[in-house]
mmCIF file of N, CA, C and O in Angstrom:
data_model
loop_
_atom_site.group_PDB
_atom_site.id
_atom_site.type_symbol
_atom_site.label_atom_id
_atom_site.label_comp_id
_atom_site.label_asym_id
_atom_site.label_seq_id
_atom_site.Cartn_x
_atom_site.Cartn_y
_atom_site.Cartn_z
ATOM 1 N N MET V 11 68.279 88.566 -37.621
ATOM 2 C CA MET V 11 68.708 87.820 -38.765
ATOM 3 C C MET V 11 69.294 88.751 -39.818
ATOM 4 O O MET V 11 70.244 88.414 -40.471
ATOM 5 N N SER V 12 68.725 89.939 -40.019
ATOM 6 C CA SER V 12 69.235 90.855 -41.030
ATOM 7 C C SER V 12 70.634 91.341 -40.679
ATOM 8 O O SER V 12 71.443 91.559 -41.571
ATOM 9 N N ASN V 13 70.923 91.507 -39.405
ATOM 10 C CA ASN V 13 72.269 91.899 -38.983
ATOM 11 C C ASN V 13 73.259 90.802 -39.346
ATOM 12 O O ASN V 13 74.359 91.075 -39.815
ATOM 13 N N ASN V 14 72.856 89.569 -39.144
ATOM 14 C CA ASN V 14 73.678 88.419 -39.495
ATOM 15 C C ASN V 14 73.886 88.369 -41.010
ATOM 16 O O ASN V 14 74.978 88.081 -41.490
ATOM 17 N N SER V 15 72.835 88.663 -41.784
ATOM 18 C CA SER V 15 72.920 88.664 -43.242
ATOM 19 C C SER V 15 73.872 89.752 -43.728
ATOM 20 O O SER V 15 74.642 89.529 -44.662
ATOM 21 N N ASN V 16 73.803 90.921 -43.095
ATOM 22 C CA ASN V 16 74.695 92.015 -43.481
ATOM 23 C C ASN V 16 76.149 91.651 -43.205
ATOM 24 O O ASN V 16 77.040 91.968 -44.002
ATOM 25 N N THR V 17 76.387 90.988 -42.098
ATOM 26 C CA THR V 17 77.746 90.570 -41.753
ATOM 27 C C THR V 17 78.271 89.572 -42.768
ATOM 28 O O THR V 17 79.410 89.672 -43.234
ATOM 29 N N ILE V 18 77.445 88.619 -43.133
ATOM 30 C CA ILE V 18 77.836 87.605 -44.115
ATOM 31 C C ILE V 18 78.128 88.251 -45.463
ATOM 32 O O ILE V 18 79.130 87.942 -46.113
ATOM 33 N N ALA V 19 77.257 89.181 -45.877
ATOM 34 C CA ALA V 19 77.453 89.866 -47.153
ATOM 35 C C ALA V 19 78.764 90.665 -47.135
ATOM 36 O O ALA V 19 79.508 90.681 -48.126
ATOM 37 N N ALA V 20 79.051 91.325 -46.023
ATOM 38 C CA ALA V 20 80.284 92.105 -45.918
ATOM 39 C C ALA V 20 81.507 91.201 -45.979
ATOM 40 O O ALA V 20 82.508 91.522 -46.637
ATOM 41 N N ILE V 21 81.433 90.050 -45.333
ATOM 42 C CA ILE V 21 82.564 89.111 -45.357
ATOM 43 C C ILE V 21 82.784 88.592 -46.767
ATOM 44 O O ILE V 21 83.923 88.538 -47.250
ATOM 45 N N LEU V 22 81.702 88.223 -47.441
ATOM 46 C CA LEU V 22 81.839 87.713 -48.815
ATOM 47 C C LEU V 22 82.382 88.789 -49.760
ATOM 48 O O LEU V 22 83.205 88.491 -50.637
ATOM 49 N N ALA V 23 81.935 90.024 -49.580
ATOM 50 C CA ALA V 23 82.438 91.113 -50.415
ATOM 51 C C ALA V 23 83.926 91.331 -50.158
ATOM 52 O O ALA V 23 84.706 91.535 -51.107
ATOM 53 N N ALA V 24 84.330 91.278 -48.894
ATOM 54 C CA ALA V 24 85.741 91.457 -48.562
ATOM 55 C C ALA V 24 86.591 90.329 -49.152
ATOM 56 O O ALA V 24 87.694 90.568 -49.664
ATOM 57 N N VAL V 25 86.064 89.114 -49.115
ATOM 58 C CA VAL V 25 86.789 87.976 -49.713
ATOM 59 C C VAL V 25 86.942 88.179 -51.214
ATOM 60 O O VAL V 25 88.022 87.946 -51.778
ATOM 61 N N ALA V 26 85.875 88.639 -51.877
ATOM 62 C CA ALA V 26 85.930 88.848 -53.327
ATOM 63 C C ALA V 26 86.934 89.944 -53.686
ATOM 64 O O ALA V 26 87.730 89.792 -54.628
ATOM 65 N N VAL V 27 86.923 91.046 -52.947
ATOM 66 C CA VAL V 27 87.857 92.143 -53.220
ATOM 67 C C VAL V 27 89.288 91.687 -52.963
ATOM 68 O O VAL V 27 90.202 91.954 -53.762
ATOM 69 N N GLY V 28 89.470 90.966 -51.870
ATOM 70 C CA GLY V 28 90.815 90.456 -51.552
ATOM 71 C C GLY V 28 91.310 89.500 -52.618
ATOM 72 O O GLY V 28 92.489 89.539 -53.011
ATOM 73 N N ALA V 29 90.442 88.648 -53.123
ATOM 74 C CA ALA V 29 90.840 87.708 -54.172
ATOM 75 C C ALA V 29 91.207 88.450 -55.460
ATOM 76 O O ALA V 29 92.205 88.121 -56.115
ATOM 77 N N ALA V 30 90.409 89.453 -55.809
ATOM 78 C CA ALA V 30 90.686 90.215 -57.032
ATOM 79 C C ALA V 30 92.026 90.949 -56.925
ATOM 80 O O ALA V 30 92.841 90.928 -57.866
ATOM 81 N N VAL V 31 92.281 91.588 -55.798
ATOM 82 C CA VAL V 31 93.543 92.301 -55.609
ATOM 83 C C VAL V 31 94.706 91.309 -55.610
ATOM 84 O O VAL V 31 95.762 91.557 -56.200
ATOM 85 N N GLY V 32 94.510 90.168 -54.980
ATOM 86 C CA GLY V 32 95.549 89.150 -54.943
ATOM 87 C C GLY V 32 95.896 88.630 -56.325
ATOM 88 O O GLY V 32 97.068 88.397 -56.641
ATOM 89 N N ILE V 33 94.884 88.452 -57.165
ATOM 90 C CA ILE V 33 95.131 87.980 -58.532
ATOM 91 C C ILE V 33 95.904 89.028 -59.322
ATOM 92 O O ILE V 33 96.846 88.719 -60.062
ATOM 93 N N LEU V 34 95.502 90.274 -59.180
ATOM 94 C CA LEU V 34 96.144 91.343 -59.939
ATOM 95 C C LEU V 34 97.604 91.545 -59.524
ATOM 96 O O LEU V 34 98.451 91.888 -60.347
ATOM 97 N N LEU V 35 97.893 91.351 -58.273
ATOM 98 C CA LEU V 35 99.240 91.627 -57.783
ATOM 99 C C LEU V 35 100.100 90.365 -57.619
ATOM 100 O O LEU V 35 101.246 90.460 -57.200
ATOM 101 N N ALA V 36 99.551 89.212 -57.950
ATOM 102 C CA ALA V 36 100.262 87.950 -57.716
ATOM 103 C C ALA V 36 101.389 87.753 -58.731
ATOM 104 O O ALA V 36 101.179 87.836 -59.928
ATOM 105 N N PRO V 37 102.605 87.475 -58.241
ATOM 106 C CA PRO V 37 103.719 87.205 -59.145
ATOM 107 C C PRO V 37 103.821 85.711 -59.483
ATOM 108 O O PRO V 37 104.731 85.296 -60.179
ATOM 109 N N ASP V 38 102.883 84.892 -58.991
ATOM 110 C CA ASP V 38 102.954 83.444 -59.189
ATOM 111 C C ASP V 38 102.578 83.047 -60.613
ATOM 112 O O ASP V 38 101.950 83.807 -61.359
ATOM 113 N N LYS V 39 102.927 81.799 -60.947
ATOM 114 C CA LYS V 39 102.547 81.232 -62.232
ATOM 115 C C LYS V 39 101.038 81.011 -62.259
ATOM 116 O O LYS V 39 100.377 80.989 -61.226
ATOM 117 N N GLY V 40 100.513 80.815 -63.444
ATOM 118 C CA GLY V 40 99.072 80.600 -63.630
ATOM 119 C C GLY V 40 98.545 79.406 -62.857
ATOM 120 O O GLY V 40 97.446 79.450 -62.292
ATOM 121 N N SER V 41 99.311 78.312 -62.828
ATOM 122 C CA SER V 41 98.852 77.106 -62.126
ATOM 123 C C SER V 41 98.721 77.356 -60.630
ATOM 124 O O SER V 41 97.779 76.904 -59.978
ATOM 125 N N LYS V 42 99.688 78.109 -60.086
ATOM 126 C CA LYS V 42 99.622 78.427 -58.661
ATOM 127 C C LYS V 42 98.453 79.370 -58.371
ATOM 128 O O LYS V 42 97.753 79.232 -57.369
ATOM 129 N N THR V 43 98.257 80.337 -59.260
ATOM 130 C CA THR V 43 97.147 81.280 -59.087
ATOM 131 C C THR V 43 95.818 80.543 -59.152
ATOM 132 O O THR V 43 94.918 80.801 -58.361
ATOM 133 N N ARG V 44 95.687 79.603 -60.107
ATOM 134 C CA ARG V 44 94.448 78.825 -60.212
ATOM 135 C C ARG V 44 94.227 77.984 -58.952
ATOM 136 O O ARG V 44 93.108 77.862 -58.464
ATOM 137 N N ALA V 45 95.284 77.415 -58.406
ATOM 138 C CA ALA V 45 95.168 76.621 -57.182
ATOM 139 C C ALA V 45 94.709 77.508 -56.020
ATOM 140 O O ALA V 45 93.865 77.106 -55.210
ATOM 141 N N LYS V 46 95.269 78.726 -55.943
ATOM 142 C CA LYS V 46 94.868 79.653 -54.885
ATOM 143 C C LYS V 46 93.404 80.069 -55.055
ATOM 144 O O LYS V 46 92.660 80.181 -54.081
ATOM 145 N N LEU V 47 93.012 80.307 -56.313
ATOM 146 C CA LEU V 47 91.617 80.673 -56.575
ATOM 147 C C LEU V 47 90.676 79.544 -56.167
ATOM 148 O O LEU V 47 89.623 79.773 -55.568
ATOM 149 N N LYS V 48 91.069 78.316 -56.519
ATOM 150 C CA LYS V 48 90.246 77.165 -56.167
ATOM 151 C C LYS V 48 90.135 77.033 -54.650
ATOM 152 O O LYS V 48 89.060 76.790 -54.107
ATOM 153 N N GLU V 49 91.246 77.221 -53.968
ATOM 154 C CA GLU V 49 91.242 77.146 -52.509
ATOM 155 C C GLU V 49 90.357 78.240 -51.913
ATOM 156 O O GLU V 49 89.571 77.998 -51.006
ATOM 157 N N GLY V 50 90.479 79.445 -52.448
ATOM 158 C CA GLY V 50 89.637 80.560 -51.983
ATOM 159 C C GLY V 50 88.164 80.304 -52.255
ATOM 160 O O GLY V 50 87.303 80.595 -51.424
ATOM 161 N N PHE V 51 87.869 79.744 -53.425
ATOM 162 C CA PHE V 51 86.483 79.416 -53.766
ATOM 163 C C PHE V 51 85.939 78.359 -52.808
ATOM 164 O O PHE V 51 84.808 78.463 -52.335
ATOM 165 N N ASN V 52 86.761 77.349 -52.538
ATOM 166 C CA ASN V 52 86.330 76.295 -51.611
ATOM 167 C C ASN V 52 86.086 76.852 -50.211
ATOM 168 O O ASN V 52 85.120 76.484 -49.540
ATOM 169 N N ASP V 53 86.961 77.752 -49.767
ATOM 170 C CA ASP V 53 86.772 78.378 -48.455
ATOM 171 C C ASP V 53 85.482 79.195 -48.422
ATOM 172 O O ASP V 53 84.710 79.134 -47.457
ATOM 173 N N ALA V 54 85.257 79.970 -49.476
ATOM 174 C CA ALA V 54 84.042 80.790 -49.543
ATOM 175 C C ALA V 54 82.802 79.900 -49.567
ATOM 176 O O ALA V 54 81.792 80.203 -48.921
ATOM 177 N N THR V 55 82.872 78.791 -50.307
ATOM 178 C CA THR V 55 81.749 77.858 -50.362
ATOM 179 C C THR V 55 81.474 77.263 -48.985
ATOM 180 O O THR V 55 80.318 77.170 -48.562
ATOM 181 N N ASP V 56 82.537 76.873 -48.295
ATOM 182 C CA ASP V 56 82.360 76.317 -46.940
ATOM 183 C C ASP V 56 81.754 77.350 -45.991
ATOM 184 O O ASP V 56 80.860 77.033 -45.198
ATOM 185 N N ASN V 57 82.240 78.589 -46.082
ATOM 186 C CA ASN V 57 81.695 79.653 -45.238
ATOM 187 C C ASN V 57 80.218 79.891 -45.533
ATOM 188 O O ASN V 57 79.405 80.085 -44.628
ATOM 189 N N LEU V 58 79.872 79.872 -46.809
ATOM 190 C CA LEU V 58 78.488 80.088 -47.204
ATOM 191 C C LEU V 58 77.599 78.951 -46.706
ATOM 192 O O LEU V 58 76.505 79.189 -46.189
ATOM 193 N N LYS V 59 78.087 77.706 -46.827
ATOM 194 C CA LYS V 59 77.321 76.562 -46.324
ATOM 195 C C LYS V 59 77.113 76.674 -44.818
ATOM 196 O O LYS V 59 76.016 76.408 -44.317
ATOM 197 N N ASP V 60 78.165 77.059 -44.104
ATOM 198 C CA ASP V 60 78.045 77.228 -42.653
ATOM 199 C C ASP V 60 77.025 78.314 -42.309
ATOM 200 O O ASP V 60 76.216 78.159 -41.394
ATOM 201 N N SER V 61 77.071 79.421 -43.061
ATOM 202 C CA SER V 61 76.138 80.527 -42.806
ATOM 203 C C SER V 61 74.705 80.104 -43.069
ATOM 204 O O SER V 61 73.804 80.410 -42.287
ATOM 205 N N PHE V 62 74.490 79.396 -44.181
ATOM 206 C CA PHE V 62 73.137 78.933 -44.482
ATOM 207 C C PHE V 62 72.668 77.916 -43.449
ATOM 208 O O PHE V 62 71.502 77.911 -43.055
ATOM 209 N N GLY V 63 73.574 77.063 -43.004
ATOM 210 C CA GLY V 63 73.214 76.088 -41.973
ATOM 211 C C GLY V 63 72.812 76.771 -40.686
ATOM 212 O O GLY V 63 71.809 76.416 -40.060
ATOM 213 N N ALA V 64 73.583 77.780 -40.292
ATOM 214 C CA ALA V 64 73.257 78.526 -39.072
ATOM 215 C C ALA V 64 71.941 79.275 -39.246
ATOM 216 O O ALA V 64 71.103 79.299 -38.333
ATOM 217 N N GLY V 65 71.740 79.860 -40.414
ATOM 218 C CA GLY V 65 70.490 80.587 -40.680
ATOM 219 C C GLY V 65 69.288 79.664 -40.655
ATOM 220 O O GLY V 65 68.242 80.006 -40.108
ATOM 221 N N SER V 66 69.436 78.478 -41.231
ATOM 222 C CA SER V 66 68.306 77.555 -41.234
ATOM 223 C C SER V 66 68.024 77.048 -39.822
ATOM 224 O O SER V 66 66.864 76.837 -39.458
ATOM 225 N N ASP V 67 69.069 76.878 -39.014
ATOM 226 C CA ASP V 67 68.852 76.475 -37.617
ATOM 227 C C ASP V 67 68.086 77.554 -36.856
ATOM 228 O O ASP V 67 67.169 77.249 -36.085
ATOM 229 N N VAL V 68 68.442 78.808 -37.083
ATOM 230 C CA VAL V 68 67.756 79.916 -36.419
ATOM 231 C C VAL V 68 66.297 79.969 -36.856
ATOM 232 O O VAL V 68 65.383 80.114 -36.025
ATOM 233 N N LEU V 69 66.062 79.825 -38.159
ATOM 234 C CA LEU V 69 64.686 79.844 -38.660
ATOM 235 C C LEU V 69 63.880 78.674 -38.101
ATOM 236 O O LEU V 69 62.720 78.835 -37.725
ATOM 237 N N ARG V 70 64.487 77.519 -38.062
ATOM 238 C CA ARG V 70 63.800 76.331 -37.531
ATOM 239 C C ARG V 70 63.428 76.555 -36.061
ATOM 240 O O ARG V 70 62.316 76.243 -35.635
ATOM 241 N N GLU V 71 64.350 77.131 -35.290
ATOM 242 C CA GLU V 71 64.084 77.390 -33.873
ATOM 243 C C GLU V 71 62.960 78.417 -33.702
ATOM 244 O O GLU V 71 62.064 78.242 -32.881
ATOM 245 N N LYS V 72 63.002 79.476 -34.514
ATOM 246 C CA LYS V 72 61.956 80.495 -34.427
ATOM 247 C C LYS V 72 60.601 79.920 -34.817
ATOM 248 O O LYS V 72 59.580 80.238 -34.200
ATOM 249 N N PHE V 73 60.579 79.085 -35.844
ATOM 250 C CA PHE V 73 59.326 78.466 -36.268
ATOM 251 C C PHE V 73 58.783 77.559 -35.177
ATOM 252 O O PHE V 73 57.585 77.567 -34.881
ATOM 253 N N THR V 74 59.660 76.795 -34.539
ATOM 254 C CA THR V 74 59.242 75.906 -33.456
ATOM 255 C C THR V 74 58.682 76.719 -32.298
ATOM 256 O O THR V 74 57.629 76.380 -31.744
ATOM 257 N N ASN V 75 59.373 77.799 -31.929
ATOM 258 C CA ASN V 75 58.901 78.656 -30.838
ATOM 259 C C ASN V 75 57.557 79.296 -31.185
ATOM 260 O O ASN V 75 56.668 79.377 -30.344
ATOM 261 N N ALA V 76 57.418 79.759 -32.427
ATOM 262 C CA ALA V 76 56.161 80.379 -32.848
ATOM 263 C C ALA V 76 55.029 79.364 -32.809
ATOM 264 O O ALA V 76 53.906 79.678 -32.386
ATOM 265 N N THR V 77 55.298 78.136 -33.220
ATOM 266 C CA THR V 77 54.286 77.089 -33.190
ATOM 267 C C THR V 77 53.866 76.787 -31.760
ATOM 268 O O THR V 77 52.676 76.654 -31.463
ATOM 269 N N GLN V 78 54.843 76.700 -30.861
ATOM 270 C CA GLN V 78 54.522 76.440 -29.459
ATOM 271 C C GLN V 78 53.726 77.599 -28.858
ATOM 272 O O GLN V 78 52.773 77.379 -28.105
ATOM 273 N N ASN V 79 54.100 78.834 -29.196
ATOM 274 C CA ASN V 79 53.360 79.990 -28.699
ATOM 275 C C ASN V 79 51.929 79.993 -29.227
ATOM 276 O O ASN V 79 50.994 80.319 -28.506
ATOM 277 N N LEU V 80 51.774 79.627 -30.490
ATOM 278 C CA LEU V 80 50.446 79.578 -31.087
ATOM 279 C C LEU V 80 49.604 78.501 -30.419
ATOM 280 O O LEU V 80 48.431 78.719 -30.120
ATOM 281 N N ASP V 81 50.198 77.351 -30.162
ATOM 282 C CA ASP V 81 49.484 76.278 -29.469
ATOM 283 C C ASP V 81 49.037 76.734 -28.084
ATOM 284 O O ASP V 81 47.893 76.500 -27.675
ATOM 285 N N GLY V 82 49.929 77.397 -27.361
ATOM 286 C CA GLY V 82 49.586 77.901 -26.031
ATOM 287 C C GLY V 82 48.491 78.948 -26.076
ATOM 288 O O GLY V 82 47.566 78.940 -25.263
ATOM 289 N N THR V 83 48.564 79.843 -27.050
ATOM 290 C CA THR V 83 47.551 80.881 -27.205
ATOM 291 C C THR V 83 46.205 80.266 -27.545
ATOM 292 O O THR V 83 45.171 80.658 -26.997
ATOM 293 N N PHE V 84 46.209 79.279 -28.425
ATOM 294 C CA PHE V 84 44.973 78.613 -28.819
ATOM 295 C C PHE V 84 44.356 77.884 -27.635
ATOM 296 O O PHE V 84 43.142 77.955 -27.408
ATOM 297 N N ASP V 85 45.180 77.193 -26.854
ATOM 298 C CA ASP V 85 44.682 76.495 -25.666
ATOM 299 C C ASP V 85 44.082 77.486 -24.667
ATOM 300 O O ASP V 85 43.027 77.229 -24.076
ATOM 301 N N GLY V 86 44.750 78.616 -24.480
ATOM 302 C CA GLY V 86 44.226 79.646 -23.589
ATOM 303 C C GLY V 86 42.901 80.206 -24.078
ATOM 304 O O GLY V 86 41.974 80.440 -23.295
ATOM 305 N N LEU V 87 42.805 80.421 -25.380
ATOM 306 C CA LEU V 87 41.573 80.937 -25.964
ATOM 307 C C LEU V 87 40.431 79.947 -25.776
ATOM 308 O O LEU V 87 39.323 80.329 -25.403
ATOM 309 N N LEU V 88 40.703 78.664 -26.014
ATOM 310 C CA LEU V 88 39.671 77.645 -25.806
ATOM 311 C C LEU V 88 39.219 77.604 -24.348
ATOM 312 O O LEU V 88 38.025 77.466 -24.061
ATOM 313 N N SER V 89 40.153 77.728 -23.433
ATOM 314 C CA SER V 89 39.818 77.729 -22.012
ATOM 315 C C SER V 89 38.932 78.917 -21.673
ATOM 316 O O SER V 89 37.927 78.774 -20.955
ATOM 317 N N ASN V 90 39.276 80.100 -22.187
ATOM 318 C CA ASN V 90 38.468 81.294 -21.927
ATOM 319 C C ASN V 90 37.068 81.160 -22.501
ATOM 320 O O ASN V 90 36.083 81.535 -21.867
ATOM 321 N N VAL V 91 36.974 80.640 -23.717
ATOM 322 C CA VAL V 91 35.669 80.462 -24.349
ATOM 323 C C VAL V 91 34.829 79.472 -23.544
ATOM 324 O O VAL V 91 33.634 79.684 -23.325
ATOM 325 N N SER V 92 35.446 78.411 -23.079
ATOM 326 C CA SER V 92 34.735 77.419 -22.277
ATOM 327 C C SER V 92 34.226 78.031 -20.971
ATOM 328 O O SER V 92 33.085 77.786 -20.556
ATOM 329 N N GLN V 93 35.048 78.850 -20.337
ATOM 330 C CA GLN V 93 34.630 79.503 -19.094
ATOM 331 C C GLN V 93 33.467 80.460 -19.344
ATOM 332 O O GLN V 93 32.502 80.513 -18.571
ATOM 333 N N LYS V 94 33.553 81.215 -20.434
ATOM 334 C CA LYS V 94 32.472 82.148 -20.771
ATOM 335 C C LYS V 94 31.195 81.380 -21.100
ATOM 336 O O LYS V 94 30.099 81.802 -20.727
ATOM 337 N N ALA V 95 31.311 80.254 -21.783
ATOM 338 C CA ALA V 95 30.138 79.444 -22.092
ATOM 339 C C ALA V 95 29.482 78.945 -20.805
ATOM 340 O O ALA V 95 28.249 78.955 -20.684
ATOM 341 N N ASP V 96 30.295 78.524 -19.834
ATOM 342 C CA ASP V 96 29.755 78.091 -18.544
ATOM 343 C C ASP V 96 29.026 79.239 -17.846
ATOM 344 O O ASP V 96 27.956 79.035 -17.257
ATOM 345 N N GLU V 97 29.586 80.436 -17.916
ATOM 346 C CA GLU V 97 28.936 81.596 -17.304
ATOM 347 C C GLU V 97 27.599 81.887 -17.976
ATOM 348 O O GLU V 97 26.609 82.190 -17.303
ATOM 349 N N VAL V 98 27.552 81.812 -19.287
ATOM 350 C CA VAL V 98 26.311 82.055 -20.026
ATOM 351 C C VAL V 98 25.272 80.995 -19.675
ATOM 352 O O VAL V 98 24.097 81.304 -19.444
ATOM 353 N N ILE V 99 25.698 79.736 -19.627
ATOM 354 C CA ILE V 99 24.771 78.649 -19.280
ATOM 355 C C ILE V 99 24.220 78.850 -17.872
ATOM 356 O O ILE V 99 23.012 78.695 -17.631
ATOM 357 N N THR V 100 25.078 79.207 -16.924
ATOM 358 C CA THR V 100 24.635 79.458 -15.549
ATOM 359 C C THR V 100 23.628 80.600 -15.500
ATOM 360 O O THR V 100 22.589 80.516 -14.827
ATOM 361 N N PHE V 101 23.909 81.674 -16.231
ATOM 362 C CA PHE V 101 22.997 82.817 -16.289
ATOM 363 C C PHE V 101 21.655 82.402 -16.883
ATOM 364 O O PHE V 101 20.590 82.746 -16.354
ATOM 365 N N LEU V 102 21.683 81.646 -17.982
ATOM 366 C CA LEU V 102 20.440 81.215 -18.627
ATOM 367 C C LEU V 102 19.657 80.256 -17.733
ATOM 368 O O LEU V 102 18.417 80.318 -17.691
ATOM 369 N N GLU V 103 20.345 79.379 -17.025
ATOM 370 C CA GLU V 103 19.666 78.469 -16.102
ATOM 371 C C GLU V 103 18.971 79.256 -14.989
ATOM 372 O O GLU V 103 17.857 78.930 -14.572
ATOM 373 N N SER V 104 19.644 80.317 -14.508
ATOM 374 C CA SER V 104 19.059 81.163 -13.475
ATOM 375 C C SER V 104 17.794 81.848 -13.998
ATOM 376 O O SER V 104 16.758 81.880 -13.318
ATOM 377 N N LYS V 105 17.863 82.386 -15.192
ATOM 378 C CA LYS V 105 16.701 83.053 -15.799
ATOM 379 C C LYS V 105 15.579 82.048 -16.050
ATOM 380 O O LYS V 105 14.396 82.358 -15.852
ATOM 381 N N LEU V 106 15.922 80.829 -16.481
ATOM 382 C CA LEU V 106 14.924 79.793 -16.719
ATOM 383 C C LEU V 106 14.231 79.414 -15.410
ATOM 384 O O LEU V 106 13.010 79.244 -15.365
ATOM 385 N N ALA V 107 15.017 79.315 -14.335
ATOM 386 C CA ALA V 107 14.431 79.011 -13.030
ATOM 387 C C ALA V 107 13.478 80.121 -12.610
ATOM 388 O O ALA V 107 12.381 79.847 -12.079
ATOM 389 N N ASP V 108 13.841 81.389 -12.826
ATOM 390 C CA ASP V 108 12.966 82.525 -12.511
ATOM 391 C C ASP V 108 11.678 82.446 -13.323
ATOM 392 O O ASP V 108 10.574 82.664 -12.796
ATOM 393 N N LEU V 109 11.805 82.140 -14.617
ATOM 394 C CA LEU V 109 10.619 82.036 -15.474
ATOM 395 C C LEU V 109 9.718 80.880 -15.050
ATOM 396 O O LEU V 109 8.487 81.000 -15.068
ATOM 397 N N LYS V 110 10.308 79.771 -14.654
ATOM 398 C CA LYS V 110 9.510 78.638 -14.178
ATOM 399 C C LYS V 110 8.757 79.012 -12.908
ATOM 400 O O LYS V 110 7.585 78.648 -12.727
ATOM 401 N N ALA V 111 9.430 79.755 -12.033
ATOM 402 C CA ALA V 111 8.785 80.190 -10.794
ATOM 403 C C ALA V 111 7.624 81.129 -11.107
ATOM 404 O O ALA V 111 6.531 81.009 -10.526
ATOM 405 N N GLN V 112 7.827 82.053 -12.010
ATOM 406 C CA GLN V 112 6.757 82.984 -12.402
ATOM 407 C C GLN V 112 5.613 82.226 -13.066
ATOM 408 O O GLN V 112 4.433 82.515 -12.835
ATOM 409 N N ASN V 113 5.939 81.264 -13.889
ATOM 410 C CA ASN V 113 4.912 80.462 -14.582
ATOM 411 C C ASN V 113 4.114 79.649 -13.574
ATOM 412 O O ASN V 113 2.895 79.497 -13.699
ATOM 413 N N ALA V 114 4.797 79.096 -12.563
ATOM 414 C CA ALA V 114 4.109 78.312 -11.543
ATOM 415 C C ALA V 114 3.107 79.185 -10.773
ATOM 416 O O ALA V 114 2.006 78.716 -10.424
ATOM 417 N N LYS V 115 3.444 80.437 -10.505
ATOM 418 C CA LYS V 115 2.529 81.355 -9.815
ATOM 419 C C LYS V 115 1.295 81.628 -10.668
ATOM 420 O O LYS V 115 0.190 81.755 -10.158
ATOM 421 N N LEU V 116 1.509 81.749 -11.984
ATOM 422 C CA LEU V 116 0.389 82.050 -12.874
ATOM 423 C C LEU V 116 -0.546 80.852 -13.037
ATOM 424 O O LEU V 116 -1.740 81.030 -13.306
ATOM 425 N N GLN V 117 -0.039 79.648 -12.859
ATOM 426 C CA GLN V 117 -0.854 78.459 -13.058
ATOM 427 C C GLN V 117 -1.730 78.145 -11.860
ATOM 428 O O GLN V 117 -2.623 77.328 -11.934
ATOM 429 N N LYS V 118 -1.577 78.773 -10.745
ATOM 430 C CA LYS V 118 -2.366 78.498 -9.535
ATOM 431 C C LYS V 118 -3.722 79.043 -9.636
ATOM 432 O O LYS V 118 -4.418 79.670 -10.074
#
């Protein structure tokens, strides 16, 4: 995204420098110069809107992907915890059975 931002900034800077040089060297009347400035401003505005739209689409996609990855990671974590809980329960049941057997021997 930062590479894209740098490109956009460079394009906008080039447009601004080009507009300034064009104004300084323009032999046209004031009305024509103002019309050209307005056209240049409108073009720059459209370019900026397009850039922001593309940037927001990229951010939206990254956020969606991150959310899906987080959901998958959370589901995996829950599955692992559940498996470990089953292992602990099985181990404790085995120990309880051993203790019951030992207790039964002592009660005879």
